[in-house]
CSV table of C-alpha atoms in Angstrom, one decimal:
chain,number,residue,atom,x,y,z
A,1,UNK,CA,0.0,0.0,0.0
A,2,UNK,CA,2.8,2.4,0.9
A,3,UNK,CA,4.6,1.6,-2.4
A,4,UNK,CA,1.4,2.3,-4.4
A,5,UNK,CA,1.0,5.7,-2.5
A,6,UNK,CA,4.6,6.5,-3.3
A,7,UNK,CA,4.1,5.7,-7.0
A,8,UNK,CA,1.0,7.9,-7.1
A,9,UNK,CA,3.0,10.8,-5.5
A,10,UNK,CA,5.8,10.3,-8.0
A,11,UNK,CA,3.4,10.4,-10.9
A,12,UNK,CA,1.7,13.6,-9.5
A,13,UNK,CA,5.2,15.2,-9.1
A,14,UNK,CA,6.1,14.4,-12.7
A,15,UNK,CA,2.8,15.8,-14.0
A,16,UNK,CA,3.3,19.2,-12.2
A,17,UNK,CA,7.0,19.7,-12.9
A,18,UNK,CA,7.8,23.4,-12.9
A,19,UNK,CA,11.3,24.8,-13.7
A,20,UNK,CA,12.2,28.5,-13.5
A,21,UNK,CA,14.9,30.0,-15.6
A,22,UNK,CA,16.2,33.4,-14.6
A,23,UNK,CA,19.3,35.6,-15.2
A,24,UNK,CA,20.5,38.9,-16.5
A,25,UNK,CA,19.6,40.1,-20.0
A,26,UNK,CA,21.6,38.5,-22.7
A,27,UNK,CA,22.3,35.2,-20.9
A,28,UNK,CA,20.1,33.3,-23.3
A,29,UNK,CA,17.1,32.7,-21.0
A,30,UNK,CA,14.6,32.4,-23.7
A,31,UNK,CA,16.8,30.3,-26.0
A,32,UNK,CA,17.7,27.8,-23.2
A,33,UNK,CA,14.3,27.8,-21.5
A,34,UNK,CA,12.6,27.0,-24.8
A,35,UNK,CA,15.1,24.2,-25.5
A,36,UNK,CA,14.6,22.8,-22.0
A,37,UNK,CA,10.9,22.9,-22.4
A,38,UNK,CA,11.0,21.1,-25.7
A,39,UNK,CA,13.4,18.4,-24.5
A,40,UNK,CA,11.4,17.7,-21.4
A,41,UNK,CA,8.0,17.9,-23.1
A,42,UNK,CA,6.9,20.9,-21.0
A,43,UNK,CA,5.2,24.2,-21.8
A,44,UNK,CA,7.3,27.3,-22.3
A,45,UNK,CA,6.1,30.4,-20.5
A,46,UNK,CA,8.0,33.6,-21.2
A,47,UNK,CA,7.3,36.7,-19.1
A,48,UNK,CA,9.7,38.7,-21.3
A,49,UNK,CA,7.4,38.2,-24.2
A,50,UNK,CA,4.5,39.7,-22.3
A,51,UNK,CA,6.7,42.7,-21.2
A,52,UNK,CA,7.7,43.3,-24.9
A,53,UNK,CA,4.1,43.0,-26.0
A,54,UNK,CA,3.0,45.6,-23.5
A,55,UNK,CA,5.9,47.9,-24.6
A,56,UNK,CA,4.9,47.6,-28.3
A,57,UNK,CA,1.2,48.2,-27.5
A,58,UNK,CA,2.3,51.5,-26.0
A,59,UNK,CA,4.8,52.4,-28.8
A,60,UNK,CA,7.6,52.5,-26.3
A,61,UNK,CA,11.2,51.1,-26.4
A,62,UNK,CA,12.2,48.5,-23.7
A,63,UNK,CA,14.2,51.1,-21.9
A,64,UNK,CA,11.4,53.7,-21.9
A,65,UNK,CA,8.8,51.1,-20.9
A,66,UNK,CA,11.1,49.9,-18.1
A,67,UNK,CA,11.2,53.5,-16.8
A,68,UNK,CA,7.4,53.7,-17.1
A,69,UNK,CA,7.0,50.4,-15.2
A,70,UNK,CA,9.3,51.8,-12.5
A,71,UNK,CA,6.5,54.3,-11.7
A,72,UNK,CA,3.6,52.0,-12.3
A,73,UNK,CA,3.6,48.8,-10.3
A,74,UNK,CA,0.6,47.5,-12.2
A,75,UNK,CA,2.8,46.4,-15.1
A,76,UNK,CA,4.8,44.1,-12.8
A,77,UNK,CA,1.7,42.9,-11.1
A,78,UNK,CA,0.1,41.9,-14.5
A,79,UNK,CA,3.2,40.0,-15.5
A,80,UNK,CA,3.8,38.4,-12.1
A,81,UNK,CA,0.1,37.3,-11.7
A,82,UNK,CA,0.2,35.5,-15.1
A,83,UNK,CA,3.6,33.9,-14.2
A,84,UNK,CA,2.2,32.5,-11.0
A,85,UNK,CA,-1.0,31.3,-12.7
A,86,UNK,CA,1.0,29.5,-15.3
A,87,UNK,CA,3.2,27.8,-12.7
A,88,UNK,CA,0.2,26.6,-10.8
A,89,UNK,CA,-1.0,24.8,-14.0
A,90,UNK,CA,2.2,22.7,-13.9
A,91,UNK,CA,4.3,21.1,-16.5
A,92,UNK,CA,6.1,24.3,-17.5
A,93,UNK,CA,9.4,26.0,-17.9
A,94,UNK,CA,8.9,29.6,-16.7
A,95,UNK,CA,11.3,32.2,-18.2
A,96,UNK,CA,11.1,35.3,-16.0
A,97,UNK,CA,13.5,37.5,-14.1
A,98,UNK,CA,11.7,37.0,-10.8
A,99,UNK,CA,10.2,33.5,-11.4
A,100,UNK,CA,12.3,31.8,-8.7
A,101,UNK,CA,11.2,34.5,-6.2
A,102,UNK,CA,7.5,34.6,-7.2
A,103,UNK,CA,7.0,30.8,-7.4
A,104,UNK,CA,9.6,29.8,-4.7
A,105,UNK,CA,8.8,26.3,-3.3
A,106,UNK,CA,6.3,25.6,-6.1
A,107,UNK,CA,9.3,25.2,-8.5
A,108,UNK,CA,11.0,21.9,-8.8
A,109,UNK,CA,14.2,23.4,-10.2
A,110,UNK,CA,15.3,27.1,-10.0
A,111,UNK,CA,17.9,27.7,-12.6
A,112,UNK,CA,20.1,30.8,-12.9
A,113,UNK,CA,21.9,31.6,-16.2
A,114,UNK,CA,24.9,33.9,-16.2
A,115,UNK,CA,27.4,35.2,-18.8
A,116,UNK,CA,30.1,37.9,-18.8
A,117,UNK,CA,29.0,41.4,-19.6
A,118,UNK,CA,30.9,41.3,-22.9
A,119,UNK,CA,29.1,38.2,-24.0
A,120,UNK,CA,25.7,39.6,-22.9
A,121,UNK,CA,26.0,43.0,-24.6
A,122,UNK,CA,27.4,41.4,-27.8
A,123,UNK,CA,24.5,39.0,-28.0
A,124,UNK,CA,22.0,41.8,-27.4
A,125,UNK,CA,23.7,44.0,-30.0
A,126,UNK,CA,23.5,41.2,-32.6
A,127,UNK,CA,19.9,40.2,-31.7
A,128,UNK,CA,18.6,43.8,-31.8
A,129,UNK,CA,20.8,44.9,-34.7
A,130,UNK,CA,22.4,47.8,-32.7
A,131,UNK,CA,25.9,48.8,-31.8
A,132,UNK,CA,27.7,47.2,-28.9
A,133,UNK,CA,27.9,50.5,-27.0
A,134,UNK,CA,24.1,51.1,-27.5
A,135,UNK,CA,23.3,47.6,-26.3
A,136,UNK,CA,25.6,48.1,-23.3
A,137,UNK,CA,24.2,51.4,-22.3
A,138,UNK,CA,20.6,50.5,-22.7
A,139,UNK,CA,21.0,47.1,-20.9
A,140,UNK,CA,22.8,48.6,-17.9
A,141,UNK,CA,20.2,51.4,-17.7
A,142,UNK,CA,17.3,48.9,-17.9
A,143,UNK,CA,18.9,46.6,-15.3
A,144,UNK,CA,19.4,49.4,-12.9
A,145,UNK,CA,15.8,50.5,-13.2
A,146,UNK,CA,14.7,46.9,-12.7
A,147,UNK,CA,16.9,46.4,-9.7
A,148,UNK,CA,15.4,49.5,-8.0
A,149,UNK,CA,11.9,48.4,-9.0
A,150,UNK,CA,12.3,44.9,-7.6
A,151,UNK,CA,13.7,46.3,-4.4
A,152,UNK,CA,11.0,48.9,-4.1
A,153,UNK,CA,7.9,46.8,-4.9
A,154,UNK,CA,8.9,43.4,-3.6
A,155,UNK,CA,11.9,43.9,-1.3
A,156,UNK,CA,13.9,41.5,-3.5
A,157,UNK,CA,17.6,41.9,-3.8
A,158,UNK,CA,18.4,40.3,-7.2
A,159,UNK,CA,22.1,40.1,-6.2
A,160,UNK,CA,21.1,37.4,-3.6
A,161,UNK,CA,21.6,34.2,-5.6
A,162,UNK,CA,21.0,31.8,-2.6
A,163,UNK,CA,17.4,31.0,-3.9
A,164,UNK,CA,18.7,29.1,-7.0
A,165,UNK,CA,19.4,25.4,-7.2
A,166,UNK,CA,21.6,25.6,-10.3
A,167,UNK,CA,23.9,28.3,-11.8
A,168,UNK,CA,25.2,27.8,-15.3
A,169,UNK,CA,27.5,30.2,-17.4
A,170,UNK,CA,26.1,30.2,-20.9
A,171,UNK,CA,29.2,32.0,-22.3
A,172,UNK,CA,31.6,29.2,-22.0
A,173,UNK,CA,30.5,26.8,-24.8
A,174,UNK,CA,28.6,26.9,-28.1
A,175,UNK,CA,24.8,26.9,-27.8
A,176,UNK,CA,24.2,23.3,-28.6
A,177,UNK,CA,26.8,22.2,-26.0
A,178,UNK,CA,25.3,24.5,-23.4
A,179,UNK,CA,21.8,23.2,-24.1
A,180,UNK,CA,22.9,19.7,-23.4
A,181,UNK,CA,24.8,20.8,-20.3
A,182,UNK,CA,21.7,22.5,-19.0
A,183,UNK,CA,19.4,19.6,-19.8
A,184,UNK,CA,21.8,17.1,-18.1
A,185,UNK,CA,22.2,19.3,-15.0
A,186,UNK,CA,18.5,19.8,-14.6
A,187,UNK,CA,17.7,16.1,-15.1
A,188,UNK,CA,20.3,15.1,-12.6
A,189,UNK,CA,18.9,17.5,-10.0
A,190,UNK,CA,15.4,16.3,-10.6
A,191,UNK,CA,16.4,12.7,-10.2
A,192,UNK,CA,18.1,13.6,-6.9
A,193,UNK,CA,15.1,15.4,-5.6
A,194,UNK,CA,12.8,12.5,-6.7
A,195,UNK,CA,15.0,10.0,-4.9
A,196,UNK,CA,15.0,12.2,-1.8
A,197,UNK,CA,11.2,12.3,-1.9
A,198,UNK,CA,11.0,8.5,-2.2
A,199,UNK,CA,13.0,7.8,0.9
């Protein structure tokens, strides 16, 4: 009977798997979160897409919209509410800056992606077809605004990395190698947690 109950709990855990992917801009959150979701057969939920949609609807640049959001907490609340709602549905990879903080213990794995500033700014410049200096200045300004906003509205210090289960530098290897590295690390951690729940 105990084994049957354990099997049921294990099946429920697999059904509701939630993985959060966070990190500074330019670390490849969307790229790797999408790849992770596809490999594990999970849904991809990207808060960044909603933020960009809101900015486009208002005819504003990301930097300008970030400044606007700094003075209007409703923007963050809209994005965060949707993020939490999607997490509660289960079977999802949540790509969002504050996903690990918003979802907390509801997440099975909280992944932090990092990369050097040079790698980040260069990726953003290529993605947005702008100069390296423009990408650098806009990204630093945007991240400072976000840092102050997160501290003001949520009391969250984004420099505190203790909440994360895994930390992976995406600037060390080619994309495909990094994808495999992330997938392997996440699977290994999930197996360890599953084993711990079973004992």
